[in-house]
Tab-separated table of C-alpha atoms in Angstrom:
chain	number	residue	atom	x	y	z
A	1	UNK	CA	-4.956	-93.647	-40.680
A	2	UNK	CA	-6.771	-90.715	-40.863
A	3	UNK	CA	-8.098	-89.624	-44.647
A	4	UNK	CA	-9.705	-87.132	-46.478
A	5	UNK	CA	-12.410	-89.400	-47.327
A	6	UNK	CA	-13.693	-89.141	-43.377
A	7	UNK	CA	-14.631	-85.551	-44.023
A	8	UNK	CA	-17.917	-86.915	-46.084
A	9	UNK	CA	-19.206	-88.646	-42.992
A	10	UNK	CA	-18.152	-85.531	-40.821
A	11	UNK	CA	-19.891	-83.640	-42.763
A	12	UNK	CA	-23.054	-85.518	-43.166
A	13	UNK	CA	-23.311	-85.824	-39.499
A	14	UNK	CA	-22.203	-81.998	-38.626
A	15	UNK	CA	-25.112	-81.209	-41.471
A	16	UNK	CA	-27.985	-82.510	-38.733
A	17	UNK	CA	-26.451	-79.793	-36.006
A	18	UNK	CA	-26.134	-77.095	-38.753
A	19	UNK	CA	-29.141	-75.373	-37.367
A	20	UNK	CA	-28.475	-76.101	-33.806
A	21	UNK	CA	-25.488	-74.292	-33.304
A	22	UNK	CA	-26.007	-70.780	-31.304
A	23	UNK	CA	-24.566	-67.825	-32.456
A	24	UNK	CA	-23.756	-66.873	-28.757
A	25	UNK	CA	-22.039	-63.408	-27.813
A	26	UNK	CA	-19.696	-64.036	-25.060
A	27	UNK	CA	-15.859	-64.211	-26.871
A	28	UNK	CA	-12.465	-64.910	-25.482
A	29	UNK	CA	-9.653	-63.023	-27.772
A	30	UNK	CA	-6.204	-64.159	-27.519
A	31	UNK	CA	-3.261	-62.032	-27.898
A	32	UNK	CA	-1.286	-63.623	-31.180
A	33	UNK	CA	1.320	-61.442	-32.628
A	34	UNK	CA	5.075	-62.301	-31.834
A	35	UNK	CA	4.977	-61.857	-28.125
A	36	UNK	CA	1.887	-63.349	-27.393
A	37	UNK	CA	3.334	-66.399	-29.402
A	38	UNK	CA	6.662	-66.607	-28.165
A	39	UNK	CA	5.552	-66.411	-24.993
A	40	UNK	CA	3.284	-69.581	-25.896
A	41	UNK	CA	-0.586	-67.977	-26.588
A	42	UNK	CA	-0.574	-70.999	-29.168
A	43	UNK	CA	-0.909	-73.532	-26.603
A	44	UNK	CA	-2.868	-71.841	-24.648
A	45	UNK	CA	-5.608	-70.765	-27.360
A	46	UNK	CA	-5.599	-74.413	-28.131
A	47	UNK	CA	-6.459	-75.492	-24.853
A	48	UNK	CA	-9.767	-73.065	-24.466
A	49	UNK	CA	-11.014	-74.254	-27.291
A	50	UNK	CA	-10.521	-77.981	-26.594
A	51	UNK	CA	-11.966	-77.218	-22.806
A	52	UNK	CA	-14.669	-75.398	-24.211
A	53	UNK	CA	-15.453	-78.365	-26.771
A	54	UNK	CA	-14.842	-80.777	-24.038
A	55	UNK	CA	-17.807	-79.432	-21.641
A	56	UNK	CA	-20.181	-78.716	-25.211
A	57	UNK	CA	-19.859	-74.898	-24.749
A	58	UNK	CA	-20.735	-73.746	-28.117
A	59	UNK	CA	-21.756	-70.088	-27.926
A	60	UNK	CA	-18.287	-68.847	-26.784
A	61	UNK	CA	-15.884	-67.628	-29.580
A	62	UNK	CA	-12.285	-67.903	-29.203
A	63	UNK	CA	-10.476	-65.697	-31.676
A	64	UNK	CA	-7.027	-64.355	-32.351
A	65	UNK	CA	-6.214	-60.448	-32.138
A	66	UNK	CA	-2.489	-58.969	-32.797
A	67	UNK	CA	-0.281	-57.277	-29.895
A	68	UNK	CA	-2.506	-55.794	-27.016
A	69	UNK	CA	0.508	-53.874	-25.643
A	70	UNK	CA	1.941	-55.111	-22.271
A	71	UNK	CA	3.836	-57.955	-23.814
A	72	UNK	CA	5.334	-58.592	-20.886
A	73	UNK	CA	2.353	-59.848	-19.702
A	74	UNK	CA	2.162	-62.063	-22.286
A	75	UNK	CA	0.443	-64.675	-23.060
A	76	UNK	CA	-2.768	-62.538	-22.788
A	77	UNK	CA	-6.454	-63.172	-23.031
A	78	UNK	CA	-9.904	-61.007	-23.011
A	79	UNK	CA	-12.862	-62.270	-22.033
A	80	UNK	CA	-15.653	-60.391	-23.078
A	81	UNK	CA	-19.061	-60.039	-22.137
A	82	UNK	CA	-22.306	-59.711	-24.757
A	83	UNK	CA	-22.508	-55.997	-22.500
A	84	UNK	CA	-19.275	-55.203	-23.366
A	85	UNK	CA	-17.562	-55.788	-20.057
A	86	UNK	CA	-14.068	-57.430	-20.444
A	87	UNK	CA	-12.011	-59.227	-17.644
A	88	UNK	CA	-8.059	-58.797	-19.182
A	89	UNK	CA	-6.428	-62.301	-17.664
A	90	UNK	CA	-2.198	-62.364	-17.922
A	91	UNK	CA	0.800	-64.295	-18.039
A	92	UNK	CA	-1.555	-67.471	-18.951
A	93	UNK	CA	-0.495	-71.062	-19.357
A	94	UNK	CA	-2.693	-73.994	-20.306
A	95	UNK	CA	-3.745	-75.207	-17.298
A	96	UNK	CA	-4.959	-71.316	-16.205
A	97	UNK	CA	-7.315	-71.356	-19.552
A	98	UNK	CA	-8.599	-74.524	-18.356
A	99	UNK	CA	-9.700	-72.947	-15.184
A	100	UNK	CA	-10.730	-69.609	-17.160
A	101	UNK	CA	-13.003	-71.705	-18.881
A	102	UNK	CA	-14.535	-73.652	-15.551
A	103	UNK	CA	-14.824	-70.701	-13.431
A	104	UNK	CA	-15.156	-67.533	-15.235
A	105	UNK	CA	-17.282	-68.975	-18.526
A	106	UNK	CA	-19.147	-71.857	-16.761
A	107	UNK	CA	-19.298	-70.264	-13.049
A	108	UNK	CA	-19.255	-67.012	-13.941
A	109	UNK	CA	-16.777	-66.301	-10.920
A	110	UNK	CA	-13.343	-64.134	-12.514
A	111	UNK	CA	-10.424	-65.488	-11.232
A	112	UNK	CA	-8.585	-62.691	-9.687
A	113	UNK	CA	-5.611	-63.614	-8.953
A	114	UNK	CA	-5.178	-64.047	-12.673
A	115	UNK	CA	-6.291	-60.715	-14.196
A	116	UNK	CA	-4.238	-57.600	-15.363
A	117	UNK	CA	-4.896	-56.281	-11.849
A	118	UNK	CA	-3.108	-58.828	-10.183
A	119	UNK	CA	-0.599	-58.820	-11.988
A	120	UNK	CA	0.022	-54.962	-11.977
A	121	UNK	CA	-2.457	-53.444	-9.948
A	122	UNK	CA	-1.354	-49.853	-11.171
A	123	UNK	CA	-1.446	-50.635	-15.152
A	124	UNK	CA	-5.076	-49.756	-17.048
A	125	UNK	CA	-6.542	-52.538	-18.717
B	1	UNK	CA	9.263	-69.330	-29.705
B	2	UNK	CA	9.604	-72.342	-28.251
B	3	UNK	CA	8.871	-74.746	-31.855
B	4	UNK	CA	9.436	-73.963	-35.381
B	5	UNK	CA	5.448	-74.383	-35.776
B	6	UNK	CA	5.327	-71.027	-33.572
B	7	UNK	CA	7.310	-69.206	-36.179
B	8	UNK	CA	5.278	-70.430	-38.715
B	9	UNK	CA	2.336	-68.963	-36.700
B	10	UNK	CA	3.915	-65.689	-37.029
B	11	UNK	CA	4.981	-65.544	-40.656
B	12	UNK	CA	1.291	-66.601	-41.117
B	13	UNK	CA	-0.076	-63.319	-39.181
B	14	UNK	CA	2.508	-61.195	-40.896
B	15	UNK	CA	0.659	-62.727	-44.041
B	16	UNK	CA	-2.621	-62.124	-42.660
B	17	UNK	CA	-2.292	-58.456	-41.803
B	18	UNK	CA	-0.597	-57.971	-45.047
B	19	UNK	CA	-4.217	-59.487	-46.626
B	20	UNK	CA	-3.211	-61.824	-48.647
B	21	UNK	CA	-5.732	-64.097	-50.302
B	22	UNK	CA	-4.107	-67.523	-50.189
B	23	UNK	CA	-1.244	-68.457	-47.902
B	24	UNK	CA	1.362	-71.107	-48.553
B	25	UNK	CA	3.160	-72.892	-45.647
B	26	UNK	CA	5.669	-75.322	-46.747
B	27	UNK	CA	7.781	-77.529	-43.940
B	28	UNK	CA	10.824	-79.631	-46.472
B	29	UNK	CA	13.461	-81.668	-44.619
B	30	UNK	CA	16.240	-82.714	-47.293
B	31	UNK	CA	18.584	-85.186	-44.908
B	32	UNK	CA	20.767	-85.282	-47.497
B	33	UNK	CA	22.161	-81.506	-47.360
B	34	UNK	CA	21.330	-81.578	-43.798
B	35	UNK	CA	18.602	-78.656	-44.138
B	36	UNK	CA	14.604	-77.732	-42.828
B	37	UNK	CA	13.463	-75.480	-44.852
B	38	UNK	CA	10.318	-73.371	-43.941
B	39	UNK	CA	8.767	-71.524	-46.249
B	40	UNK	CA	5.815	-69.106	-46.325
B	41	UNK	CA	4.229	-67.621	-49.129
B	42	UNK	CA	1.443	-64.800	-49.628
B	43	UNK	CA	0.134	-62.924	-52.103
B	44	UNK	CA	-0.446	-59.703	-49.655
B	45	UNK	CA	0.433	-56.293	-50.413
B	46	UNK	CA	4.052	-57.170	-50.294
B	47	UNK	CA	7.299	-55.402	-47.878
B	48	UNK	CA	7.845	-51.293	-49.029
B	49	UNK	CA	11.075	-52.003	-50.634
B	50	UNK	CA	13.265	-48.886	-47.960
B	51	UNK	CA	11.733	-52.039	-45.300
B	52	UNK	CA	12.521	-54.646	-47.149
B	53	UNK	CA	15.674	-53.700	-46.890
B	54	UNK	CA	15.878	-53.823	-42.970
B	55	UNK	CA	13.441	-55.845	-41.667
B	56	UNK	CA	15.571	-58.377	-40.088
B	57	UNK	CA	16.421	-55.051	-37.623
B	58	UNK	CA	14.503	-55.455	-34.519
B	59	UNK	CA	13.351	-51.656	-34.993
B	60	UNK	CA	12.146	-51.630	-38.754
B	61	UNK	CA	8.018	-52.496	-38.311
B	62	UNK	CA	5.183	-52.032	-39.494
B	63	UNK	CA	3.229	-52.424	-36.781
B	64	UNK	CA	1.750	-49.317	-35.386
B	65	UNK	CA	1.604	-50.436	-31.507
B	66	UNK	CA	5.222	-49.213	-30.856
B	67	UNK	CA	8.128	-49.528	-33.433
B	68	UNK	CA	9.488	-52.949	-32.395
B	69	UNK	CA	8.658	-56.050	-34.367
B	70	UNK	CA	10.732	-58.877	-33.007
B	71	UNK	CA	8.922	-62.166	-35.698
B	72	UNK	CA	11.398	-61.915	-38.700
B	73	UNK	CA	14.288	-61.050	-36.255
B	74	UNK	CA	14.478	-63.924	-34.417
B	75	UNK	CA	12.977	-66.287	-37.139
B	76	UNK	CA	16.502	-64.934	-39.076
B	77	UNK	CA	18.582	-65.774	-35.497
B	78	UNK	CA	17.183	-69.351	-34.859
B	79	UNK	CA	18.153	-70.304	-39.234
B	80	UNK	CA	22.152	-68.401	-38.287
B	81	UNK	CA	22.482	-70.483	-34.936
B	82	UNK	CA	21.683	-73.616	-36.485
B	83	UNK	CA	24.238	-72.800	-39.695
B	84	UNK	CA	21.082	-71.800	-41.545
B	85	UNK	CA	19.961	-68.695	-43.182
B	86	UNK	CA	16.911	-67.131	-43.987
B	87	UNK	CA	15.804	-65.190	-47.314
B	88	UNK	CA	12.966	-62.866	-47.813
B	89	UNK	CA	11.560	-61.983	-51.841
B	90	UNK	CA	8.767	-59.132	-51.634
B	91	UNK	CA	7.328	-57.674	-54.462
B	92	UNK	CA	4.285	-54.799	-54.101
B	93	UNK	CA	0.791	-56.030	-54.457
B	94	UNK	CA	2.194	-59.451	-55.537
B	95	UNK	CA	3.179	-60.730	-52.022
B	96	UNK	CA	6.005	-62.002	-50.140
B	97	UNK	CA	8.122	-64.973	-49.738
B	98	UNK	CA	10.142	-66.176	-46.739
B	99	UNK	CA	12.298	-69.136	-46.702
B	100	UNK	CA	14.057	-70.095	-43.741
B	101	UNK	CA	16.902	-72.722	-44.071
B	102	UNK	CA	17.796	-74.522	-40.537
B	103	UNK	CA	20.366	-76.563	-39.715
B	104	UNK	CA	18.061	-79.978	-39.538
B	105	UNK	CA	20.778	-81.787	-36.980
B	106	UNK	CA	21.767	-79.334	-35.096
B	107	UNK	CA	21.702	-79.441	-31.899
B	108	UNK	CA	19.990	-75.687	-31.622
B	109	UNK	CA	17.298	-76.489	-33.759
B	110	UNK	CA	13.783	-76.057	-32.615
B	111	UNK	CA	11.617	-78.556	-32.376
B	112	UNK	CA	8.892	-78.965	-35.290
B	113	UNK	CA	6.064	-78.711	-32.844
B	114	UNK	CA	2.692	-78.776	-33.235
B	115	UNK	CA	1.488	-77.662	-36.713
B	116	UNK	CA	-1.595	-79.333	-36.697
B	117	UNK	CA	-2.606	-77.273	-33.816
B	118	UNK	CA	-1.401	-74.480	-35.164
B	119	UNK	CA	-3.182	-75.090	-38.195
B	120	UNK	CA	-6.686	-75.473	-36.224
B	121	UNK	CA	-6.724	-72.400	-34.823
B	122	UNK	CA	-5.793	-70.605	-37.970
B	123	UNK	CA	-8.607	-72.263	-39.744
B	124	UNK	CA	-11.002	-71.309	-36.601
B	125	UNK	CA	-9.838	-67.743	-36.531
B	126	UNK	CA	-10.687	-66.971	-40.420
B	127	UNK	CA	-12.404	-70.057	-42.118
B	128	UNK	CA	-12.839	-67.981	-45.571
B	129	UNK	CA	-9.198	-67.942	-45.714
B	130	UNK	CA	-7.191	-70.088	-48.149
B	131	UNK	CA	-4.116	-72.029	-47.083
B	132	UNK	CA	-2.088	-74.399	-48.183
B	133	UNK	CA	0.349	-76.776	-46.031
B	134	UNK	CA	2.927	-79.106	-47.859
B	135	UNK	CA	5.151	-81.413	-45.381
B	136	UNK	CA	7.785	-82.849	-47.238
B	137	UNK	CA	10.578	-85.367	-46.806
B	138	UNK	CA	12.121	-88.556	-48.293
B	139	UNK	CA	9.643	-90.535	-46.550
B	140	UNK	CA	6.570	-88.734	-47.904
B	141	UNK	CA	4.334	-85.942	-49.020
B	142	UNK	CA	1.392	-84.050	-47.381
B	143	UNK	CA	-0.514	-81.600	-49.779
B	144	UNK	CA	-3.452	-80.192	-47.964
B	145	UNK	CA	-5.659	-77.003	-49.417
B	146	UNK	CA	-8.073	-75.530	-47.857
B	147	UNK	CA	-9.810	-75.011	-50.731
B	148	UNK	CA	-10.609	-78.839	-50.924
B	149	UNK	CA	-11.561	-79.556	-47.527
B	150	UNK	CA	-14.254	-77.106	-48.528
B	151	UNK	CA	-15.213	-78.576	-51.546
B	152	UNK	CA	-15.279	-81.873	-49.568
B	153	UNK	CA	-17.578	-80.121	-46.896
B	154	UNK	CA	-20.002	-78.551	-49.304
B	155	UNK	CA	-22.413	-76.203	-46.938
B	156	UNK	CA	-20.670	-77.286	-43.804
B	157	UNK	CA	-18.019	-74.294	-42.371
B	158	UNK	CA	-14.275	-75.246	-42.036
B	159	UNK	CA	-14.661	-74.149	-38.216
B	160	UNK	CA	-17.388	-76.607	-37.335
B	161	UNK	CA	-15.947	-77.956	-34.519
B	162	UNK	CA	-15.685	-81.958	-35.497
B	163	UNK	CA	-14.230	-80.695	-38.579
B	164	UNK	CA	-11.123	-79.083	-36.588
B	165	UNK	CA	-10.572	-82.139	-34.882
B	166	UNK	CA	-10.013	-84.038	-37.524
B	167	UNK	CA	-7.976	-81.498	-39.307
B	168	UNK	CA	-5.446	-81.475	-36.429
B	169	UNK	CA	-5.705	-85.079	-35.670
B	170	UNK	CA	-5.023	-85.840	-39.804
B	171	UNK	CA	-1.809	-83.183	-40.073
B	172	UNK	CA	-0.586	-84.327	-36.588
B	173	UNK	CA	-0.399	-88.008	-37.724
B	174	UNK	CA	0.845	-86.970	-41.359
B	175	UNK	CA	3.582	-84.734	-39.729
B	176	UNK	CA	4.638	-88.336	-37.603
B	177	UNK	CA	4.672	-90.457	-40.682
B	178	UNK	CA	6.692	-88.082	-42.830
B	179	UNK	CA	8.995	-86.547	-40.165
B	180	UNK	CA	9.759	-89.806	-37.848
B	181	UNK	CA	12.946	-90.678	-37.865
B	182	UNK	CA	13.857	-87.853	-40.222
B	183	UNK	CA	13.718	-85.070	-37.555
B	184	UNK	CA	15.530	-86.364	-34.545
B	185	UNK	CA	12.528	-85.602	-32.110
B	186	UNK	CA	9.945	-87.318	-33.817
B	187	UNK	CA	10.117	-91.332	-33.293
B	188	UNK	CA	9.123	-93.108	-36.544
């Protein structure tokens, strides 16, 4: 059984990486107001942030936005560059932000044939 | 939404762009009358009372993206198709109250899901926020604040990343012990 008395021992031990941690500036933002969630952007959040834990990426930040306006596109994520540049990837699924994470974050190759473009080659990001 | 824990999600960021300071999720099965309640509380700037009034209509928002907010809609559907019915108190400045009722056997119900991971990532999104998740039932009782975790964690941030996993592995196996057998797709 886990119990509230494990968070001392987390906490000594996450005290020695305190300093360690980067404060990186590449983010992924994930669409999370009622389309992005019905169309299942919780899932899908969760699994970036366990693939990114699982490979030790620590200077991405995953966070949540609200509607980003082509919901039916949805589930939706940005990733975006320290520049600025952003890569809009659609109609995601848990196994596509696994691959996000290997190709675009770790290889720095965008899949393609998963962005906005694809998708709809004629809507703006 | 494919679980109940995605609704919660959603009353959650309703609560969250409304600003409220602490946030209340509650989850109560009574197997006795039948009913899942789920309950979310905030102490945001509260529903104008002329939307109040309609915002269980599909075109009364207050989003500003377009004027269609589909959340408390279909929240209100999923409690009516499962014999259920869902109740909204609002007051200005002092916050808002939603309590869905669901028909706990029926067969339309959605399934609990995953609140633990829905937890996570609302603790990683905004670790200075303050909730508060209660899972109830006859077989037992989670209470878990925020507020203590951090107390427990002294300098250490809510959103280090061994402290999410244990958050989600702790309400996931809480959730099994107080739901199984009492919600018919979780095996006690």
């Amino acid at each position: 059984m886990k119990s509230l008395a494990e968070l001392e021992a987390i906490r000594d031990k996450a005290r020695e990486n305190l300093s360690a941690r980067a404060s990186g500036g590449r983010k992924i933002v994930v669409g999370m107001a009622t389309c992005g969630i019905a169309a299942g952007a919780r899932p899908v959040m969760n699994a970036l942030v366990e693939e990114l834990r699982v490979r030790g990426i620590h200077d991405v930040h995953v966070t949540m936005t609200g509607c980003i306006g082509v919901c039916r596109l949805e589930p939706i994520i940005e990733v975006i560059e320290e520049n600025g540049d952003k890569v809009t990837y659609v109609k995601m699924d848990p196994l596509k932000a696994k691959r996000v994470v290997a190709e675009h974050i770790v290889n720095g190759r965008i899949c393609s044939d998963l962005t906005i473009g694809a998708a709809e080659p004629r809507v703006k990001a | 939404m494919r679980e109940l824990a995605e609704h919660l999600m959603d009353l959650v960021q309703n609560a969250r762009r409304a600003r409220a300071r602490h946030i209340e999720m509650s989850i109560t099965a009574l197997p006795e009358s039948d009913q899942l309640i789920l309950k979310v509380q905030d102490d945001g700037s509260g529903i104008r009372p002329d939307l109040l009034a309609k915002v269980t209509d599909p075109y009364a928002t207050s989003r500003t993206t377009r004027p269609v907010g589909l959340g408390l809609p279909l929240l209100k559907e999923q409690c009516e198709q499962t014999g259920g019915h869902m109740k909204i108190r609002s007051l200005a400045q002092m916050g808002t109250t939603v309590e869905a009722v669901l028909g706990l056997r029926h067969i339309d119900r959605l399934p609990l899901g995953d609140i633990g991971g829905t937890m996570v990532l609302l603790v990683m999104d905004d670790p200075d926020q303050e909730y508060r998740l209660v899972l109830k039932s006859p077989r037992g009782c989670l209470d878990l604040a925020t507020a203590d975790l951090r107390r427990q964690l002294q300098e250490v941030p809510l959103h280090d990343m061994a402290v999410l996993d244990w958050l989600a592995a702790y309400v996931k196996e809480q959730q099994e012990t107080i739901f199984g057998g009492v919600l018919d797709e979780i095996i006690s």
